[in-house]
Coordinates of C-alpha atoms and ligand atoms in Angstrom, one line a residue:
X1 CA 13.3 23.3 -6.0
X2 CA 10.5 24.8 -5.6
X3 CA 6.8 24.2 -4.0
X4 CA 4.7 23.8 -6.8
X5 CA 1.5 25.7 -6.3
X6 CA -1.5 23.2 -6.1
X7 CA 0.4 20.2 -7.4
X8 CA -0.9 17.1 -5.9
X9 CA 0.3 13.0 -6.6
X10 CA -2.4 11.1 -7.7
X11 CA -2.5 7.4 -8.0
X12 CA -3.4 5.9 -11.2
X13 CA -2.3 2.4 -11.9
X14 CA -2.0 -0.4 -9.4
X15 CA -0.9 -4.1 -10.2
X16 CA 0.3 -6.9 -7.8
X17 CA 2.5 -10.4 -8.0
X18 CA 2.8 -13.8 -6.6
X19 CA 5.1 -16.1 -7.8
X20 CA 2.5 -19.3 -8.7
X21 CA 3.7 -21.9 -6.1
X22 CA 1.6 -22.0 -2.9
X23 CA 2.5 -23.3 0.3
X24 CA -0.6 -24.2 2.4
X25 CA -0.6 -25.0 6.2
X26 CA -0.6 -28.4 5.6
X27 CA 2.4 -28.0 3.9
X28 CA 4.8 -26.4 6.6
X29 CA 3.5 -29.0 8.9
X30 CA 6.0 -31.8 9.3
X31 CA 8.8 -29.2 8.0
X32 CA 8.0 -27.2 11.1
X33 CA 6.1 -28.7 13.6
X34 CA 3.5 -26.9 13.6
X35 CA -0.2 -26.8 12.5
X36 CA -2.7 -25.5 10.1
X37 CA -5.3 -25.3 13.1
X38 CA -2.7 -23.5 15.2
X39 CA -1.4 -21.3 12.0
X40 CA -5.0 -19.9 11.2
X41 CA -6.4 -19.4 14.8
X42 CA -2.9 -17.8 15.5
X43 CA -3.0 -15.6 12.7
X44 CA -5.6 -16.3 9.9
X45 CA -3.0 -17.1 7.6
X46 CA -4.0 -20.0 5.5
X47 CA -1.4 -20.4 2.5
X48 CA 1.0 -17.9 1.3
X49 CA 3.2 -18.1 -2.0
X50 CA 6.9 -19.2 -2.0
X51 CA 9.2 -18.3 -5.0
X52 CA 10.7 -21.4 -6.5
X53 CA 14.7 -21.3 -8.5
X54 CA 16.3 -18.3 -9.8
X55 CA 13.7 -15.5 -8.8
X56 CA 15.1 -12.5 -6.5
X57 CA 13.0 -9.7 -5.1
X58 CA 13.3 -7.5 -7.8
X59 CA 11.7 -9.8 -10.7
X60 CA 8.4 -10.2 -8.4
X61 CA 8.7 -6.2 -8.4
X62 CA 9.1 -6.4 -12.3
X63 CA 6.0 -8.5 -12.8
X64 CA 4.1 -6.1 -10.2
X65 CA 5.1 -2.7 -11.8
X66 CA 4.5 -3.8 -15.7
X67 CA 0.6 -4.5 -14.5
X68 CA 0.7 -1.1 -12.6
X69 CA 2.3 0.5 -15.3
X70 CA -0.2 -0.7 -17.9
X71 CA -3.6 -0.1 -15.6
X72 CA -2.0 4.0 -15.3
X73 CA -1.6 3.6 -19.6
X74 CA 1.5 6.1 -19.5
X75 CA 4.6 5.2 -21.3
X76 CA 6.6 3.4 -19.3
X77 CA 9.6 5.7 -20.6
X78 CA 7.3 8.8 -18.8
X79 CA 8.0 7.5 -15.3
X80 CA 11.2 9.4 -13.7
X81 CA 11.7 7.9 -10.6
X82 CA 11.4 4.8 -8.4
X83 CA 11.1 4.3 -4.8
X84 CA 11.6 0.4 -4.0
X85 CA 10.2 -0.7 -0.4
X86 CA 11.8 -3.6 0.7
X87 CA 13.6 -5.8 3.5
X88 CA 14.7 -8.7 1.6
X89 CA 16.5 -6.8 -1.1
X90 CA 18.3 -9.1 -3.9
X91 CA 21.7 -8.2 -2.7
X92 CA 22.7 -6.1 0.3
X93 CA 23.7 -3.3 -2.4
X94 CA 23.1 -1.6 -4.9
X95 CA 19.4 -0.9 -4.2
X96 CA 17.0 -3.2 -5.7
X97 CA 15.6 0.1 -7.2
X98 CA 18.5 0.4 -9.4
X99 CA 18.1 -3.7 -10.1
X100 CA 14.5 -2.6 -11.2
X101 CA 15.4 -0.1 -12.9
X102 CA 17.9 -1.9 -15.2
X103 CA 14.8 -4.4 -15.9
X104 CA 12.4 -2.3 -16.4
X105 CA 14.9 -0.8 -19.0
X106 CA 14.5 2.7 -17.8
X107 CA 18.2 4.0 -18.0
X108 CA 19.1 7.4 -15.8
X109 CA 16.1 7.9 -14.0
X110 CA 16.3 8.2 -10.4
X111 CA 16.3 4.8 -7.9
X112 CA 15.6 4.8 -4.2
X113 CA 15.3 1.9 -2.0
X114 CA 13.6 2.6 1.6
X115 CA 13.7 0.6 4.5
X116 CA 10.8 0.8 7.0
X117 CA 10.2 -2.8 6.9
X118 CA 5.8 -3.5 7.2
X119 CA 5.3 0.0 6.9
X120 CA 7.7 1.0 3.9
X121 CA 4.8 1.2 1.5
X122 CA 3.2 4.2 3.8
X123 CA 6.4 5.6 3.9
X124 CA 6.9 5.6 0.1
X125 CA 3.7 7.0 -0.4
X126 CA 4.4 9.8 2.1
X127 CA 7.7 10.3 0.2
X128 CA 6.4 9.7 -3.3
X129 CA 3.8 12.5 -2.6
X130 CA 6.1 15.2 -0.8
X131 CA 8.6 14.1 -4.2
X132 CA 5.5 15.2 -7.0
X133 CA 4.1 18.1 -4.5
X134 CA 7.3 19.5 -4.6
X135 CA 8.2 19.6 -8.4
X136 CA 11.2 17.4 -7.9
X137 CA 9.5 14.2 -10.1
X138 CA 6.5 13.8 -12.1
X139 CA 5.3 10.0 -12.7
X140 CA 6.7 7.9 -9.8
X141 CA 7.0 4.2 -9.4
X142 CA 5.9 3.1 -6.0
X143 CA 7.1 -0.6 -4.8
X144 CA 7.3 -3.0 -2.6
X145 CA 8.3 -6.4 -2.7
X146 CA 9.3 -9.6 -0.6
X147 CA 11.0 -12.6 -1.1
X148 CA 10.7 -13.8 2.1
X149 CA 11.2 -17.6 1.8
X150 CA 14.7 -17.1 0.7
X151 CA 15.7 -15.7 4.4
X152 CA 13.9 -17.7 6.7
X153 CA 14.8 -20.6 9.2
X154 CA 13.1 -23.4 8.1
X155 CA 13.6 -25.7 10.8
X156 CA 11.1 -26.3 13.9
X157 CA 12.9 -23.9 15.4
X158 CA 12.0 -21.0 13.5
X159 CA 8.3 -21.8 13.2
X160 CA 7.3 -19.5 15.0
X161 CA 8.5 -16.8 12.4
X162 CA 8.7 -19.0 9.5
X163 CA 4.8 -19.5 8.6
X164 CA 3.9 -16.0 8.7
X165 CA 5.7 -14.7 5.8
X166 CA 4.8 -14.9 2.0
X167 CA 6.5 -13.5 -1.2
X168 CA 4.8 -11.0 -3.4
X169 CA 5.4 -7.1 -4.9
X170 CA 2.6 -4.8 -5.4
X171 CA 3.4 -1.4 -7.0
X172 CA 1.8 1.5 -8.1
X173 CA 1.8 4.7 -10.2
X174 CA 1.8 8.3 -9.1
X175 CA 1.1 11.2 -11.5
X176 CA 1.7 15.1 -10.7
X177 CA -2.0 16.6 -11.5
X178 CA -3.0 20.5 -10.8
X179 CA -5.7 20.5 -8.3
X180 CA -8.2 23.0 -7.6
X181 CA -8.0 23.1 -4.1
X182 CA -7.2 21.0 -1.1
X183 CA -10.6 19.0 -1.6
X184 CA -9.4 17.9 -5.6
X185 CA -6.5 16.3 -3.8
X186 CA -6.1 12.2 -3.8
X187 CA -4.5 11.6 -1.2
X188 CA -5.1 13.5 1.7
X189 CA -2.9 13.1 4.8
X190 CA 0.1 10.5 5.9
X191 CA 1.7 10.2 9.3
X192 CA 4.7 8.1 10.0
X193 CA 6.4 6.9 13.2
X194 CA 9.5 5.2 14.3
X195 CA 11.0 4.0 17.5
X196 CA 14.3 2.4 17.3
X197 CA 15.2 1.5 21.0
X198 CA 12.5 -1.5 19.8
X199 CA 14.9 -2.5 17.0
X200 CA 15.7 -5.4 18.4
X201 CA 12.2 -6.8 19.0
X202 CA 12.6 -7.8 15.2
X203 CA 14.9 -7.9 13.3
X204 CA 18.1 -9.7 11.2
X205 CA 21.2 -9.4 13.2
X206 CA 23.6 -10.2 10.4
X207 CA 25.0 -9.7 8.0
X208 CA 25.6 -6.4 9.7
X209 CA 28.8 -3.8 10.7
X210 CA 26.6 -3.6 14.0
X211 CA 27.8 -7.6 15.4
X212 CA 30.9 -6.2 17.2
X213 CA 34.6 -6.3 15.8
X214 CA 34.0 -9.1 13.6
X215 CA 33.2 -8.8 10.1
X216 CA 29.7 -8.5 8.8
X217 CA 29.2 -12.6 8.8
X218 CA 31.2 -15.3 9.6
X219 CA 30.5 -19.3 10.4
X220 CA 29.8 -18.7 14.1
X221 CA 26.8 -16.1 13.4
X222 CA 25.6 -18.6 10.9
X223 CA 25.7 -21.4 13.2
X224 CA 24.0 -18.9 15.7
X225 CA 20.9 -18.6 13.2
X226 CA 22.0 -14.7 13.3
X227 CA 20.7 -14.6 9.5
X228 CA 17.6 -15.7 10.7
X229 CA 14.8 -12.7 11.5
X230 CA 14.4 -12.7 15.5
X231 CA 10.8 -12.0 16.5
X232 CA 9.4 -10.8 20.2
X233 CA 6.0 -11.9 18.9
X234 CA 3.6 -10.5 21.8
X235 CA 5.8 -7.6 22.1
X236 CA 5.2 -7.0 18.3
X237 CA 1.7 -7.7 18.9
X238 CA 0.9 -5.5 21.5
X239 CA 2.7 -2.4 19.5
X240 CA 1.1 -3.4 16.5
X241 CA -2.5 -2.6 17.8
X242 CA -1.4 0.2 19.8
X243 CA 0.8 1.9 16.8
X244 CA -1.8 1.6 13.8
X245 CA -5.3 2.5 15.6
X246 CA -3.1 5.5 17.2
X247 CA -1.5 6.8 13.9
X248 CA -5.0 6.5 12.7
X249 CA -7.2 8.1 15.3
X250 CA -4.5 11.1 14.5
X251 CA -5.1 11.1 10.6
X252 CA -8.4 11.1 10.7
X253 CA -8.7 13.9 13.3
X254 CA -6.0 16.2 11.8
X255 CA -8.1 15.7 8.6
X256 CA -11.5 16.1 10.5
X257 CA -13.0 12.6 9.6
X258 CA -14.2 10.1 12.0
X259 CA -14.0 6.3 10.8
X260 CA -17.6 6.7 9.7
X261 CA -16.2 9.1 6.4
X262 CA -14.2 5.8 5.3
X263 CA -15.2 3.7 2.9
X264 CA -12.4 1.2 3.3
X265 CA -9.4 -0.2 5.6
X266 CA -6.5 -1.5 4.4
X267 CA -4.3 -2.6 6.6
X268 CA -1.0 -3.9 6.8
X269 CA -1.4 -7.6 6.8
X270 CA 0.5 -9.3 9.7
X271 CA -2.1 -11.3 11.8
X272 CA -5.4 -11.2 11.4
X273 CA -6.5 -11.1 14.9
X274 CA -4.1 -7.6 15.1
X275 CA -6.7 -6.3 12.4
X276 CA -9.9 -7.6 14.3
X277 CA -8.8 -6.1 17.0
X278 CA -7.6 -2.3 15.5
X279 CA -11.2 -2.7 14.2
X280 CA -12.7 -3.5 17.6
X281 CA -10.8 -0.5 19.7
X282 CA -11.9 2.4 17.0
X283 CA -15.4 1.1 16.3
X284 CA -14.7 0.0 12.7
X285 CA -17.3 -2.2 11.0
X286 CA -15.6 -5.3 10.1
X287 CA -17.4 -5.0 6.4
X288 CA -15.1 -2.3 5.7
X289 CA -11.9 -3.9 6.4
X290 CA -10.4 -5.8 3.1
X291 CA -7.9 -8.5 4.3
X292 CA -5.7 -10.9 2.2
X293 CA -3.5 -12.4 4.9
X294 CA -5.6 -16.1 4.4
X295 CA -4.3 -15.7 0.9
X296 CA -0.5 -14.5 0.6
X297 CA 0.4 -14.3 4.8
X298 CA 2.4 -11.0 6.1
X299 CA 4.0 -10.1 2.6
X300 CA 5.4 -6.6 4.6
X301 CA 6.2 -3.9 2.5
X302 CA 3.8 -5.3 -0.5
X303 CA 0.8 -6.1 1.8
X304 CA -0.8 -2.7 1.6
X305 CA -0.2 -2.3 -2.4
X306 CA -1.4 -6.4 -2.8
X307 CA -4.5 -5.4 -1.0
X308 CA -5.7 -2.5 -3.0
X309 CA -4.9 -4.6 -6.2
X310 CA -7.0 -7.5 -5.1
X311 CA -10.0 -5.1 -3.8
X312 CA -9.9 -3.2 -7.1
X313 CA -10.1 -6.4 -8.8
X314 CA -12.9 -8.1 -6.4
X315 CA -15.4 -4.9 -6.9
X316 CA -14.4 -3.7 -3.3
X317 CA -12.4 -0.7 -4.4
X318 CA -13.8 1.7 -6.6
X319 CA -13.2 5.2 -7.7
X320 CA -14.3 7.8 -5.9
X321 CA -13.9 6.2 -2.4
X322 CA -12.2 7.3 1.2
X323 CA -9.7 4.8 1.7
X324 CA -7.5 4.4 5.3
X325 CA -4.4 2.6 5.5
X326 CA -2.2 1.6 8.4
X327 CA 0.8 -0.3 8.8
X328 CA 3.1 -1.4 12.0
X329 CA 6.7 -3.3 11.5
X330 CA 10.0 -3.8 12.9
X331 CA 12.3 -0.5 13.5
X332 CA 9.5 -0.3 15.0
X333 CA 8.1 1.9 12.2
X334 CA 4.3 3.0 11.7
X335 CA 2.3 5.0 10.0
X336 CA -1.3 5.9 8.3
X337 CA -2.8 7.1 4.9
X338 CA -6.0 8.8 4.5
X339 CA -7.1 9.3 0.3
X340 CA -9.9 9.0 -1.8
X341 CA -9.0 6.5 -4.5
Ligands
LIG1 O1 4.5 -7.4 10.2 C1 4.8 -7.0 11.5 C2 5.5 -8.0 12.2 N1 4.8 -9.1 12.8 C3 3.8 -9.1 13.6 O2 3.0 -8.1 13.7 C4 3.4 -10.3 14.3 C5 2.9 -10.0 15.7 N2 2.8 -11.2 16.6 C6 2.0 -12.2 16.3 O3 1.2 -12.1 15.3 C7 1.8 -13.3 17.3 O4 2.6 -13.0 18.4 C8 2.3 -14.7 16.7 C9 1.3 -15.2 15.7 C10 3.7 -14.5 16.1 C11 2.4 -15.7 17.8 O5 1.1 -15.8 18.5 P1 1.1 -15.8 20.1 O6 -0.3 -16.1 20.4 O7 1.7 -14.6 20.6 O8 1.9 -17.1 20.4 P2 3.2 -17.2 21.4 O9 4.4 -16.7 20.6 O10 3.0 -16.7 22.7 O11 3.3 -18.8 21.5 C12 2.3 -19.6 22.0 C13 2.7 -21.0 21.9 C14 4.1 -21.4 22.4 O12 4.0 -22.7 23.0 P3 4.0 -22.8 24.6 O13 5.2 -22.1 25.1 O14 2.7 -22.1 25.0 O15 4.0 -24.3 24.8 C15 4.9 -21.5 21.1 O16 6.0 -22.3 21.2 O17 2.6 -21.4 20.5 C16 3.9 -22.1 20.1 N3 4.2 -21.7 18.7 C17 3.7 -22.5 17.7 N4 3.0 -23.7 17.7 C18 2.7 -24.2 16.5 C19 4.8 -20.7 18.2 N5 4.8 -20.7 16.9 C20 4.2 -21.9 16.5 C21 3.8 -22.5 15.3 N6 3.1 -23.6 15.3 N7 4.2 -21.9 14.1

């Protein structure tokens, strides 16, 4: 394989999914004791969508991927590779790239699910654009997806997890184009993090080879909610803010911008306060930060992808402009993107 010259990955379709049925506040209050004042002062949330019947992970990514597909207006037959970033895949294997793939009917071409949780959509884009830099693919299909509300305790027990997440799939389309020099690039910089001696400040214990000599689930780590995503919530918190405006500060400086060169944020979509206050410690102008959490809650790997769909659409995002990203989630993973849409 070889580096390709001045081959850069440009993105050039986005689209975005909900499944229809909301779920406001009100709501999850008597299912979880909880409360739509303490839900949006909490976190800002103030619905989020929930799939109803027969709909897996992968069909939300379906619905996601056609609009992105159509707003690139390529063949969907030209794209030759998929990177699917999720944490509530339909089936613990195969991939639900390959599950994409199948619906998508796009027979042979390459199907890789990543795993980075909040922050897989940064991490696809930083994989997707080393993948078309380096020759290896030319139009690439860049999910991610949720179905949350499949996989969550839904007791007053686990309301303190349980009204922060939302279903949804954003997606969007990469194309190899020559540029002229480092300036005609799209997408300028990534930088990605991990620190797994905090796995356990997040995370879904089972099924799992990882739960001792037993298999992978039985009745007793069902009846000890071990299926259920555990949450430090400060800890995560606390991270959060420190991981993303870090990962940030570095982009920017190794690509000699300050904040002021950005047009607009868009940042992963876990609380709203963690936002408000990334803004506050880097001395970003809350004007220039595009949130959707009130809308769709912490829809992980598709919040970022959701986001640019719904600013494109609302005038917010337009070509031409310097966009940052940032994302923080369990591993704990992080990471940033600095492009110009
Ligand atoms: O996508 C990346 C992963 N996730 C995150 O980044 C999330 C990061 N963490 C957070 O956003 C916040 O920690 C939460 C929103 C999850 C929680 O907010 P908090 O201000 O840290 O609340 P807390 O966990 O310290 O709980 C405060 C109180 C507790 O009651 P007591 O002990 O003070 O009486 C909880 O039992 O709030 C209670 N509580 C709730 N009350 C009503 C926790 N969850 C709920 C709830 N409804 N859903």
């Amino acid at each position: 394989m070889s580096n390709q010259g001045n081959r850069r990955a440009e993105i050039i379709g986005v689209g975005a999914y909900v499944p229809p049925k909301v779920f406001t506040n009100f709501d999850l209050e008597e299912m979880l004791n909880t409360s739509d004042e303490w839900i949006q002062q909490r976190t800002g949330i103030v619905q989020r969508h929930w799939v109803e019947g027969d709909i897996g992970t992968s069909d939300l990514a379906v619905k996601a991927s056609e609009e992105a597909i159509s707003e690139a207006g390529i063949d969907k037959k030209d794209i030759d590779c998929i990177i699917f970033a999720t944490l509530s895949p339909d089936h613990d294997f195969p991939g639900s790239g390959c599950f994409l793939q199948a619906k998508l009917d796009l027979p042979g071409i390459a199907a890789f699910d990543i795993r980075q949780q909040c922050t897989g959509f940064i991490y696809g884009l930083s994989m997707a654009d080393a993948l078309i830099r380096s020759g290896q693919f030319k139009n690439i299909l860049l999910v991610g997806a949720e179905v949350h509300s499949k996989g969550l305790d839904l007791s007053p027990e686990g309301r303190n997890v349980s009204v922060l997440f939302g279903d949804g799939a954003g997606a969007v389309v990469l194309t190899a184009k020559e540029a002229k020099n480092d300036e005609d690039s799209q997408l300028f910089r990534h930088n990605l993090h991990a620190d797994g001696s905090y796995a356990k400040e997040l995370w879904v214990a089972a099924p799992g080879t990882g739960n001792g000599p037993s298999h992978r689930l039985s009745p007793e780590m069902m009846e000890e909610k071990l299926h259920y995503p555990y949450m430090n919530g400060r800890q995560v918190f606390m991270h959060a803010v420190k991981g993303m405006s870090r990962s940030l500060t570095q982009t920017l400086k190794e690509q000699e911008m300050t904040v002021d060169d950005v047009d607009l944020f868009l940042f992963h979509q876990a609380n709203l306060r963690i936002n408000d206050k990334v803004g506050e410690m880097m001395g970003i102008s809350s004007d220039k930060v595009f949130n959707t959490i009130q809308n769709y809650g912490n829809t992980t790997a598709a919040t970022i992808p959701i986001g640019m769909r719904d600013a494109i659409k609302a005038g917010v995002l337009k070509k031409g402009m310097t966009v940052a990203m940032a994302a923080f989630g369990s591993g704990f993973t992080w990471g940033s993107t600095v492009m110009r849409y």
